[in-house]
Coordinates of C-alpha atoms in Angstrom, one line a residue:
Chain K
M239 CA 0.0 0.0 0.0
A240 CA 2.9 2.4 0.9
V241 CA 4.5 1.8 -2.5
A242 CA 1.2 2.3 -4.3
A243 CA 0.5 5.5 -2.4
A244 CA 4.0 6.9 -3.3
A245 CA 3.3 6.0 -6.9
G246 CA 0.0 7.7 -6.7
A247 CA 1.5 10.9 -5.3
A248 CA 4.1 10.9 -8.1
A249 CA 1.3 10.3 -10.6
G250 CA -0.6 13.2 -9.1
V251 CA 2.2 15.6 -9.5
A252 CA 2.7 14.5 -13.1
A253 CA -1.0 14.8 -13.7
V254 CA -0.9 18.5 -12.7
A255 CA 1.8 19.1 -15.2
E256 CA -0.1 17.2 -17.9
A257 CA -3.3 19.0 -17.0
A258 CA -1.5 22.3 -17.7
A259 CA -2.4 21.7 -21.3
L260 CA -6.2 21.2 -20.7
G261 CA -7.2 24.8 -21.3
V262 CA -10.9 25.6 -21.8
G263 CA -13.4 22.8 -22.2
I264 CA -17.0 21.7 -22.0
G265 CA -19.0 18.7 -20.7
W266 CA -19.6 16.5 -23.7
R267 CA -23.2 15.3 -23.9
P268 CA -25.0 13.4 -26.7
E269 CA -27.2 16.4 -27.4
L270 CA -24.1 18.6 -27.9
D271 CA -21.9 16.1 -29.9
L272 CA -22.1 17.8 -33.3
T273 CA -22.1 21.3 -31.7
I274 CA -18.8 20.5 -30.0
E275 CA -17.3 18.7 -32.9
R276 CA -18.2 21.4 -35.5
S277 CA -19.0 24.7 -33.9
L278 CA -17.1 25.1 -30.5
D279 CA -13.5 25.9 -30.1
V280 CA -12.6 23.8 -27.1
D281 CA -9.3 22.5 -25.9
F282 CA -10.8 19.5 -24.0
V283 CA -14.0 17.7 -23.1
E284 CA -15.2 15.9 -20.1
V285 CA -17.5 12.9 -20.4
I286 CA -19.9 11.3 -18.0
A287 CA -18.1 7.9 -17.6
D288 CA -21.0 5.9 -16.3
Y289 CA -22.9 6.3 -19.6
L290 CA -20.1 5.1 -21.8
D291 CA -18.7 1.8 -22.9
A292 CA -15.0 1.7 -23.5
K293 CA -15.6 -0.8 -26.3
D294 CA -18.2 1.3 -28.1
L295 CA -17.4 4.9 -28.0
P296 CA -19.6 7.5 -29.6
T297 CA -18.3 8.6 -33.0
S298 CA -18.0 12.2 -31.9
L299 CA -15.6 11.3 -29.1
T300 CA -13.5 9.2 -31.6
V301 CA -13.4 12.2 -33.9
L302 CA -12.3 14.6 -31.1
R303 CA -9.6 12.1 -29.9
S304 CA -8.3 11.9 -33.5
R305 CA -7.8 15.7 -33.4
G306 CA -5.8 15.4 -30.2
V307 CA -8.6 16.8 -28.0
P308 CA -8.1 15.3 -24.5
V309 CA -11.2 13.6 -23.0
V310 CA -11.6 13.4 -19.3
P311 CA -13.8 10.6 -17.9
H312 CA -16.0 12.1 -15.1
S313 CA -17.8 9.5 -12.9
I314 CA -20.9 10.0 -11.0
G315 CA -21.2 6.5 -9.5
L316 CA -18.1 5.5 -7.6
S317 CA -19.8 6.7 -4.4
L318 CA -16.5 7.4 -2.8
G319 CA -18.1 8.5 0.5
S320 CA -20.2 5.4 0.9
A321 CA -19.7 3.3 4.0
E322 CA -19.1 0.4 1.7
Q323 CA -15.8 0.2 -0.2
P324 CA -15.9 1.3 -3.9
D325 CA -17.3 -1.2 -6.3
R326 CA -14.4 -2.9 -8.1
R327 CA -16.4 -3.5 -11.3
R328 CA -17.2 0.3 -11.6
L329 CA -13.5 1.0 -11.0
R330 CA -12.4 -1.4 -13.7
R331 CA -14.9 0.2 -16.2
L332 CA -13.7 3.7 -15.3
G333 CA -10.1 2.5 -15.7
A334 CA -10.8 0.9 -19.0
L335 CA -12.4 4.1 -20.3
A336 CA -9.4 6.2 -19.1
E337 CA -7.0 3.8 -21.0
V338 CA -8.9 3.8 -24.3
L339 CA -9.3 7.5 -24.2
D340 CA -5.7 8.0 -23.1
A341 CA -7.1 10.4 -20.4
P342 CA -4.7 12.4 -18.3
V343 CA -7.0 12.2 -15.2
V344 CA -10.4 10.9 -14.1
S345 CA -12.7 12.4 -11.6
D346 CA -15.6 11.8 -9.3
H347 CA -17.3 13.5 -6.3
L348 CA -16.8 13.8 -2.6
C349 CA -20.2 12.4 -1.8
F350 CA -22.2 9.2 -1.6
T351 CA -24.8 7.9 -4.1
R352 CA -25.7 4.5 -2.6
A353 CA -26.3 3.2 0.9
G354 CA -27.4 -0.2 2.1
G355 CA -27.9 -1.4 -1.5
F356 CA -30.1 1.6 -2.4
E357 CA -29.0 3.6 -5.4
A358 CA -30.0 7.3 -4.7
G359 CA -29.2 8.4 -8.2
H360 CA -28.1 11.7 -6.7
L361 CA -24.9 13.2 -5.2
L362 CA -25.7 13.2 -1.5
P363 CA -23.5 15.1 1.0
L364 CA -21.4 13.4 3.6
P365 CA -21.7 14.0 7.3
L366 CA -18.6 16.1 7.9
T367 CA -17.4 13.9 10.8
R368 CA -14.2 12.1 11.6
D369 CA -15.8 8.7 10.7
A370 CA -16.8 9.9 7.3
L371 CA -13.4 11.5 6.7
D372 CA -11.5 8.2 7.6
V373 CA -13.8 6.2 5.4
V374 CA -13.7 8.4 2.3
V375 CA -9.9 8.7 2.6
E376 CA -9.6 4.9 2.6
N377 CA -12.1 4.6 -0.2
I378 CA -10.2 7.1 -2.4
R379 CA -6.9 5.2 -1.8
I380 CA -8.6 2.0 -2.9
A381 CA -9.8 3.7 -6.0
Q382 CA -6.4 5.2 -6.7
D383 CA -4.8 1.7 -6.4
Q384 CA -7.2 0.4 -9.1
L385 CA -7.1 3.3 -11.5
P386 CA -4.5 3.7 -14.2
V387 CA -4.4 7.5 -14.1
P388 CA -4.7 10.1 -11.2
L389 CA -8.0 10.7 -9.6
A390 CA -9.5 14.2 -9.0
V391 CA -12.2 14.6 -6.4
E392 CA -14.9 17.3 -6.8
N393 CA -16.6 19.4 -4.1
I394 CA -20.4 19.0 -4.4
A395 CA -23.3 21.4 -4.0
A396 CA -25.7 20.3 -1.3
L397 CA -29.3 21.1 -0.4
I398 CA -29.4 19.3 2.9
D399 CA -26.9 19.5 5.7
W400 CA -26.2 16.9 8.4
P401 CA -26.7 18.1 12.0
E402 CA -23.9 15.7 13.0
S403 CA -21.3 17.6 11.0
V404 CA -18.5 19.0 13.1
I405 CA -15.7 19.7 10.6
P406 CA -15.8 22.7 8.3
E407 CA -16.3 21.7 4.7
H408 CA -13.0 23.3 3.5
A409 CA -11.1 21.6 6.3
F410 CA -12.7 18.3 5.4
L411 CA -11.8 18.6 1.8
A412 CA -8.3 19.9 2.5
E413 CA -7.6 16.9 4.8
V414 CA -9.0 14.4 2.2
L415 CA -6.6 15.9 -0.5
E416 CA -3.6 15.9 1.9
R417 CA -4.1 12.3 3.1
T418 CA -4.8 10.9 -0.4
D419 CA -2.7 13.1 -2.7
A420 CA -5.8 13.2 -4.9
L421 CA -6.2 16.1 -7.2
L422 CA -9.0 18.6 -6.9
L423 CA -11.8 19.2 -9.4
L424 CA -12.9 22.6 -8.1
D425 CA -16.5 23.4 -8.9
V426 CA -17.0 27.1 -8.3
E427 CA -20.8 27.0 -8.7
N428 CA -20.9 24.4 -6.0
L429 CA -19.0 26.7 -3.7
Y430 CA -21.6 29.4 -4.5
A431 CA -24.5 26.9 -3.9
N432 CA -23.1 26.0 -0.4
W433 CA -22.7 29.7 0.4
R434 CA -26.3 30.4 -0.5
N435 CA -27.6 27.3 1.2
F436 CA -25.5 27.2 4.3
G437 CA -23.6 30.5 4.5
R438 CA -20.2 28.8 3.9
D439 CA -18.0 31.7 2.7
P440 CA -16.6 30.6 -0.7
L441 CA -13.6 32.9 -0.5
E442 CA -12.6 31.3 2.8
V443 CA -12.9 27.9 1.2
L444 CA -10.8 29.0 -1.7
K445 CA -8.2 30.3 0.7
C446 CA -7.9 27.0 2.5
L447 CA -7.7 24.6 -0.4
P448 CA -4.4 23.6 -2.0
H449 CA -4.4 25.6 -5.2
E450 CA -1.5 23.5 -6.6
R451 CA -3.7 20.4 -6.6
V452 CA -6.4 21.8 -8.8
A453 CA -6.7 19.6 -11.9
Y454 CA -9.4 21.7 -13.5
V455 CA -12.5 23.8 -12.7
H456 CA -16.2 23.3 -13.3
V457 CA -18.3 26.4 -14.2
A458 CA -22.1 26.1 -14.3
G459 CA -25.4 27.7 -13.6
G460 CA -28.3 27.0 -11.3
V461 CA -31.5 28.6 -9.9
M462 CA -33.1 29.6 -6.6
D463 CA -35.9 27.3 -5.5
R464 CA -37.9 28.1 -2.4
G465 CA -34.9 30.0 -0.9
L466 CA -32.3 27.4 -1.8
W467 CA -29.8 27.3 -4.7
R468 CA -30.2 24.3 -6.9
D469 CA -27.2 23.3 -9.0
T470 CA -29.1 22.6 -12.3
H471 CA -26.5 23.0 -15.1
A472 CA -29.6 24.2 -17.0
H473 CA -29.3 28.0 -16.5
P474 CA -26.8 30.6 -17.5
V475 CA -23.7 31.0 -15.2
P476 CA -24.6 33.8 -12.7
D477 CA -22.5 36.8 -12.1
E478 CA -21.5 35.7 -8.6
V479 CA -20.0 32.5 -10.1
W480 CA -18.0 34.5 -12.7
D481 CA -16.7 36.6 -9.8
L482 CA -15.7 33.4 -7.9
L483 CA -14.0 32.1 -11.0
A484 CA -12.0 35.3 -11.2
E485 CA -10.8 34.7 -7.6
V486 CA -9.5 31.2 -8.4
G487 CA -6.6 32.6 -10.4
D488 CA -4.5 30.6 -12.8
V489 CA -5.5 26.9 -13.2
P490 CA -4.6 24.2 -15.6
G491 CA -8.1 24.1 -17.1
A492 CA -11.7 25.1 -16.7
M493 CA -14.9 24.0 -18.3
L494 CA -18.6 24.7 -18.8
E495 CA -21.2 22.2 -17.6
R496 CA -24.5 22.2 -19.3
D497 CA -26.9 19.3 -18.9
A498 CA -30.3 20.6 -20.1
A499 CA -32.2 23.5 -21.7
Y500 CA -29.3 23.8 -24.1
P501 CA -28.9 27.4 -25.4
S502 CA -27.7 28.5 -28.8
N503 CA -24.2 27.7 -30.1
Q504 CA -23.4 31.4 -29.8
A505 CA -24.5 31.5 -26.1
L506 CA -22.3 28.5 -25.4
R507 CA -19.4 30.1 -27.3
D508 CA -19.9 33.3 -25.3
E509 CA -19.7 31.5 -21.9
L510 CA -16.6 29.5 -23.1
D511 CA -14.9 32.8 -24.2
R512 CA -15.7 34.3 -20.9
I513 CA -14.1 31.4 -19.1
R514 CA -11.0 31.8 -21.2
A515 CA -10.9 35.5 -20.5
T516 CA -11.6 35.1 -16.8
I517 CA -8.9 32.6 -16.0
G518 CA -6.4 33.7 -18.6
V519 CA -6.0 30.2 -20.2
T520 CA -4.3 30.5 -23.5
H521 CA -5.5 28.3 -26.3
A522 CA -3.8 24.9 -25.9
Chain T
M38 CA -7.3 3.3 8.1
A39 CA -11.0 3.5 8.7
S40 CA -12.1 1.2 11.5
T41 CA -14.9 -1.3 11.1
E42 CA -16.8 0.6 13.7
A43 CA -16.5 3.9 11.7
R44 CA -17.8 2.2 8.6
A45 CA -20.7 0.7 10.6
R46 CA -21.6 4.0 12.1
L47 CA -21.4 5.8 8.8
A48 CA -23.5 3.0 7.1
A49 CA -26.2 3.3 9.7
A50 CA -26.3 7.1 9.3
Q51 CA -26.4 7.0 5.5
R52 CA -29.0 4.3 5.5
R53 CA -31.2 6.3 7.9
L54 CA -31.0 9.4 5.7
V55 CA -31.7 7.6 2.5
E56 CA -34.7 5.8 4.0
A57 CA -36.0 9.1 5.3
L58 CA -35.5 10.7 1.8
V59 CA -37.3 7.9 0.1
S60 CA -40.2 8.1 2.5
G61 CA -40.3 11.9 2.3
D62 CA -40.5 12.2 6.1
P63 CA -37.8 14.5 7.6
E64 CA -38.8 13.7 11.2
G65 CA -35.8 12.9 13.3
T66 CA -33.2 14.0 10.6
G67 CA -32.7 17.4 12.1
M68 CA -32.6 18.8 8.6
D69 CA -34.2 21.9 7.2
P70 CA -37.6 20.7 6.0
V71 CA -37.8 22.7 2.8
A72 CA -34.3 21.5 1.8
F73 CA -35.3 18.0 2.7
E74 CA -38.5 18.2 0.7
I75 CA -36.6 19.3 -2.4
Q76 CA -33.9 16.7 -2.0
S77 CA -36.5 14.0 -1.5
A78 CA -38.5 15.0 -4.6
L79 CA -35.3 15.0 -6.7
L80 CA -34.6 11.4 -5.5
E81 CA -38.1 10.3 -6.3
H82 CA -37.9 12.0 -9.7
R83 CA -34.7 10.1 -10.5
R84 CA -36.2 6.8 -9.3
R85 CA -39.1 7.3 -11.6
H86 CA -37.0 8.5 -14.5
P87 CA -33.7 6.8 -14.2

């Protein structure tokens, strides 16, 4: 395990260097395949790994890979924060996808999506406790040992908050990264959501996280619903999230997430251009 | 290393939350009822439209 951990740390550092070439990207979705392929000028794409078969990739992804566009598999189903250990079959599938896409990094969330055999189908927050911290650290190490490329973990947006939580979110996340050498997929809209929903100061969170471990950044929109911010990926990026992105500074890459209510190609181009201008990423 | 006890405690807590969300009843969770209602509805929507 010690050797594997050391190898994982080295791989993580290498991944940061590799990720320096990511640039500005977008979440690849079947509804956007031709738009991305023909009309958007992106440096990389991220794909939802759980919906793909490494042996039967969509044509659009094959075309993008043939052009040298990096493809990052993003999982929504490892459930790294579950009390159970991560499912080996899911890890093998994610690893196979990373290999066939020659991906520099893979990612998933700091959350749980299943418990006691029940698949929630949603990213649920962890209780910010010592128990949960120790479990998620061990689960991430198990995942890292099984994956062929470095793993980045993403901070999530939450609606509900556990009354049992005793560790500040930024301290929880920072300790996870420190103990696992995992990379960080920083979602600035999720920081905004947790500020709106729980009053967690996003600037304080940014100050406490290890900037050098950021693999790339998610940028998205959401909506207020009965006094709470919902992370929908179906609305324009709000001004406050653009402001937060500007606070992040130089990062290896940043990308737009849009999952529904797809706007015009020009509206997508405008948001991508604004990401490029905001974080100062040069065209890879 | 996470202890067996830590995993067991976390498993129990996560199972209780998920059961509450599926039932739609926030009683005993100590969570904001509006947030709980929205989260519960999102789960149910996903169950019906996987």
